[in-house]
Amino acid sequence: MSVLVSRPAPDFTAAAVLGSGEIVDSFTLSEAIKGKAAVLFFYPLDFTFVCPSELIAFDKRYDEFKKRGVEVIGVSIDSQFSHNAWRNTPINDGGIGPVKYALVADVKHDICQAYDVEHPDAGVAFRGSFLIDAEGVVRHQVVNDLPLGRNIDEMLRMVDALNFHEEHGEVCPAGWQEGSKGMDASPEGVASYLAENANDL
């Protein structure tokens, strides 16, 4: 499994369904997120079981990502037409409804292979999530096995942590939340932080 953290996010161009419902033949990652941070997430298949819960959870928090200036993009090996049909299926019938972010069609498996999240036997993507900064560099990644749904609030926490670090220059200790204190990345900084907060870790 490749670690892409600190490396440029692999670029790609593929068909997609946009959040508006428009189907496009050429969705290019670098153009879609130019100058903005992004969460790129992979999921195994449309019309499956854990997947709709994750995509709906991303959609419910979409405005929180946008408020932070972050694009959200989903990818699976299904076609853009399958994505579109899933979006047009009501949630109560196992669909995801008209989610507000783009769904990319990785029918040739090129994208999941570039991000090294393709399951070696099942031929679908693991539940991989990548936080890409405004410079196009991967700053955080997590990969879950197929049965394990991800925590979308944790990705929001990581967005907040990255924003805090970029704004203040401090690092974010374990369990850091928006509004919490950061830590100066020095022996004095860690000693000062631990003196005040070690009992709360």
Short mmCIF file of C-alpha atoms in Angstrom, two decimals:
data_model
loop_
_atom_site.label_atom_id
_atom_site.label_comp_id
_atom_site.label_asym_id
_atom_site.label_seq_id
_atom_site.Cartn_x
_atom_site.Cartn_y
_atom_site.Cartn_z
CA MET A 1 0.00 0.00 0.00
CA SER A 2 1.50 3.31 -1.06
CA VAL A 3 1.68 6.26 1.29
CA LEU A 4 0.86 9.38 -0.71
CA VAL A 5 1.09 11.82 2.20
CA SER A 6 3.47 14.70 1.33
CA ARG A 7 3.30 13.81 -2.38
CA PRO A 8 1.30 15.45 -5.18
CA ALA A 9 -2.12 13.88 -5.57
CA PRO A 10 -2.18 11.80 -8.77
CA ASP A 11 -4.12 13.74 -11.38
CA PHE A 12 -6.75 12.17 -13.59
CA THR A 13 -9.40 12.90 -16.20
CA ALA A 14 -12.52 10.75 -16.32
CA ALA A 15 -16.26 10.89 -16.86
CA ALA A 16 -18.31 12.03 -13.88
CA VAL A 17 -21.69 13.14 -12.64
CA LEU A 18 -21.43 16.60 -11.11
CA GLY A 19 -23.29 17.74 -8.04
CA SER A 20 -25.70 19.56 -10.35
CA GLY A 21 -26.62 16.24 -11.96
CA GLU A 22 -24.83 17.08 -15.22
CA ILE A 23 -22.92 14.19 -16.78
CA VAL A 24 -19.53 15.21 -18.17
CA ASP A 25 -17.04 13.19 -20.20
CA SER A 26 -13.92 14.96 -18.93
CA PHE A 27 -13.68 15.74 -15.24
CA THR A 28 -10.07 16.63 -14.40
CA LEU A 29 -9.07 16.62 -10.74
CA SER A 30 -6.44 19.37 -10.99
CA GLU A 31 -8.88 21.71 -12.73
CA ALA A 32 -11.77 20.95 -10.37
CA ILE A 33 -9.73 21.69 -7.24
CA LYS A 34 -7.27 24.31 -8.53
CA GLY A 35 -6.32 26.55 -5.63
CA LYS A 36 -8.65 24.73 -3.23
CA ALA A 37 -8.32 21.90 -0.76
CA ALA A 38 -10.26 18.72 -1.46
CA VAL A 39 -11.37 15.44 0.01
CA LEU A 40 -11.13 12.66 -2.56
CA PHE A 41 -12.77 9.47 -1.36
CA PHE A 42 -13.07 6.02 -2.92
CA TYR A 43 -15.83 3.50 -2.30
CA PRO A 44 -16.39 -0.02 -3.68
CA LEU A 45 -19.62 0.09 -5.71
CA ASP A 46 -22.89 1.87 -6.33
CA PHE A 47 -26.08 0.15 -5.13
CA THR A 48 -24.34 -1.70 -2.32
CA PHE A 49 -24.65 -1.67 1.46
CA VAL A 50 -22.19 0.36 3.54
CA CYS A 51 -21.53 2.74 0.63
CA PRO A 52 -24.84 4.66 0.62
CA SER A 53 -24.48 5.44 4.32
CA GLU A 54 -21.07 6.99 3.65
CA LEU A 55 -22.13 8.98 0.60
CA ILE A 56 -25.21 10.32 2.39
CA ALA A 57 -23.04 11.22 5.41
CA PHE A 58 -20.67 13.15 3.13
CA ASP A 59 -23.66 14.90 1.58
CA LYS A 60 -25.13 15.87 4.96
CA ARG A 61 -21.79 17.48 5.87
CA TYR A 62 -21.16 18.94 2.43
CA ASP A 63 -21.93 22.50 3.54
CA GLU A 64 -19.43 22.12 6.39
CA PHE A 65 -16.72 21.14 3.90
CA LYS A 66 -17.66 24.00 1.57
CA LYS A 67 -17.62 26.46 4.48
CA ARG A 68 -14.00 25.44 4.96
CA GLY A 69 -13.25 25.87 1.24
CA VAL A 70 -12.97 22.14 0.59
CA GLU A 71 -14.26 20.28 -2.46
CA VAL A 72 -15.66 16.77 -2.02
CA ILE A 73 -15.24 14.18 -4.79
CA GLY A 74 -16.28 10.53 -4.76
CA VAL A 75 -14.81 7.78 -6.96
CA SER A 76 -15.79 4.20 -7.71
CA ILE A 77 -15.31 1.82 -10.61
CA ASP A 78 -18.94 2.21 -11.71
CA SER A 79 -19.86 4.14 -14.84
CA GLN A 80 -21.19 7.68 -14.82
CA PHE A 81 -24.56 6.22 -15.83
CA SER A 82 -24.66 3.96 -12.79
CA HIS A 83 -23.71 6.95 -10.62
CA ASN A 84 -26.54 8.91 -12.18
CA ALA A 85 -29.06 6.12 -11.64
CA TRP A 86 -28.01 5.83 -7.98
CA ARG A 87 -28.41 9.58 -7.50
CA ASN A 88 -31.89 9.32 -9.01
CA THR A 89 -32.89 6.50 -6.66
CA PRO A 90 -34.64 7.67 -3.47
CA ILE A 91 -32.80 7.08 -0.21
CA ASN A 92 -35.68 4.97 1.10
CA ASP A 93 -35.16 2.65 -1.87
CA GLY A 94 -31.42 2.21 -1.29
CA GLY A 95 -30.29 5.18 -3.36
CA ILE A 96 -28.30 8.22 -2.30
CA GLY A 97 -30.48 10.98 -3.70
CA PRO A 98 -29.04 14.04 -5.48
CA VAL A 99 -25.77 14.38 -3.56
CA LYS A 100 -24.16 17.78 -3.97
CA TYR A 101 -20.67 16.64 -4.99
CA ALA A 102 -19.15 14.99 -8.06
CA LEU A 103 -19.01 11.22 -8.53
CA VAL A 104 -16.21 10.07 -10.83
CA ALA A 105 -16.38 6.97 -13.03
CA ASP A 106 -13.19 4.92 -12.71
CA VAL A 107 -14.30 2.18 -15.09
CA LYS A 108 -10.74 1.35 -16.18
CA HIS A 109 -9.54 1.21 -12.55
CA ASP A 110 -6.76 3.68 -13.40
CA ILE A 111 -7.58 6.05 -10.56
CA CYS A 112 -7.91 3.51 -7.76
CA GLN A 113 -4.64 1.97 -8.95
CA ALA A 114 -2.89 5.36 -9.00
CA TYR A 115 -3.98 5.89 -5.39
CA ASP A 116 -3.18 2.24 -4.57
CA VAL A 117 -6.58 1.48 -3.07
CA GLU A 118 -7.70 -1.35 -5.36
CA HIS A 119 -8.66 -4.53 -3.51
CA PRO A 120 -6.33 -7.30 -4.72
CA ASP A 121 -9.08 -9.89 -5.06
CA ALA A 122 -12.42 -8.11 -5.30
CA GLY A 123 -11.28 -5.68 -8.00
CA VAL A 124 -13.05 -2.72 -6.37
CA ALA A 125 -11.66 0.18 -4.36
CA PHE A 126 -11.13 0.04 -0.63
CA ARG A 127 -12.71 2.86 1.37
CA GLY A 128 -9.80 5.23 0.86
CA SER A 129 -9.98 8.91 1.83
CA PHE A 130 -7.41 11.55 0.88
CA LEU A 131 -7.18 15.14 2.11
CA ILE A 132 -5.46 17.24 -0.55
CA ASP A 133 -4.27 20.76 0.26
CA ALA A 134 -4.64 23.86 -1.92
CA GLU A 135 -1.25 23.14 -3.49
CA GLY A 136 -2.42 19.69 -4.66
CA VAL A 137 -0.40 17.76 -2.06
CA VAL A 138 -1.86 14.86 -0.07
CA ARG A 139 -1.74 15.74 3.65
CA HIS A 140 -3.81 12.92 5.15
CA GLN A 141 -4.97 9.51 4.03
CA VAL A 142 -6.85 6.65 5.62
CA VAL A 143 -7.93 3.35 4.06
CA ASN A 144 -10.65 1.10 5.47
CA ASP A 145 -11.39 -2.47 4.48
CA LEU A 146 -14.67 -3.09 2.68
CA PRO A 147 -16.90 -3.87 5.73
CA LEU A 148 -15.76 -0.82 7.73
CA GLY A 149 -17.59 2.45 7.13
CA ARG A 150 -15.55 5.59 7.64
CA ASN A 151 -16.14 8.50 10.04
CA ILE A 152 -16.86 11.65 8.02
CA ASP A 153 -16.62 13.85 11.11
CA GLU A 154 -13.01 12.68 11.52
CA MET A 155 -12.25 13.98 8.04
CA LEU A 156 -13.76 17.35 9.01
CA ARG A 157 -11.53 17.31 12.09
CA MET A 158 -8.50 16.72 9.89
CA VAL A 159 -9.52 19.61 7.63
CA ASP A 160 -9.74 21.85 10.71
CA ALA A 161 -6.37 20.62 11.95
CA LEU A 162 -4.69 21.33 8.62
CA ASN A 163 -6.27 24.79 8.47
CA PHE A 164 -5.12 25.51 12.04
CA HIS A 165 -1.58 24.40 11.27
CA GLU A 166 -1.42 26.44 8.08
CA GLU A 167 -2.79 29.55 9.81
CA HIS A 168 -0.87 29.40 13.10
CA GLY A 169 2.18 27.26 12.34
CA GLU A 170 1.57 25.15 15.41
CA VAL A 171 1.08 21.38 15.36
CA CYS A 172 -2.06 19.57 16.50
CA PRO A 173 -1.71 17.04 19.34
CA ALA A 174 -3.75 13.86 19.79
CA GLY A 175 -7.50 14.39 19.70
CA TRP A 176 -7.15 18.05 18.75
CA GLN A 177 -10.49 19.73 18.02
CA GLU A 178 -11.37 23.13 16.58
CA GLY A 179 -10.98 25.67 19.39
CA SER A 180 -8.36 23.63 21.23
CA LYS A 181 -4.79 24.72 21.85
CA GLY A 182 -2.05 23.79 19.46
CA MET A 183 1.56 23.00 20.30
CA ASP A 184 4.79 24.68 19.31
CA ALA A 185 6.93 22.06 17.55
CA SER A 186 9.85 22.33 19.97
CA PRO A 187 10.98 20.63 23.20
CA GLU A 188 9.74 23.67 25.12
CA GLY A 189 6.44 23.61 23.26
CA VAL A 190 5.69 19.97 24.02
CA ALA A 191 6.71 20.37 27.67
CA SER A 192 4.43 23.38 28.05
CA TYR A 193 1.52 21.63 26.34
CA LEU A 194 1.85 18.42 28.34
CA ALA A 195 2.17 20.29 31.62
CA GLU A 196 -1.28 21.75 31.01
CA ASN A 197 -3.05 18.99 29.07
CA ALA A 198 -1.50 15.54 29.71
CA ASN A 199 -4.35 14.49 32.01
CA ASP A 200 -6.89 15.17 29.25
CA LEU A 201 -5.21 13.06 26.57
#
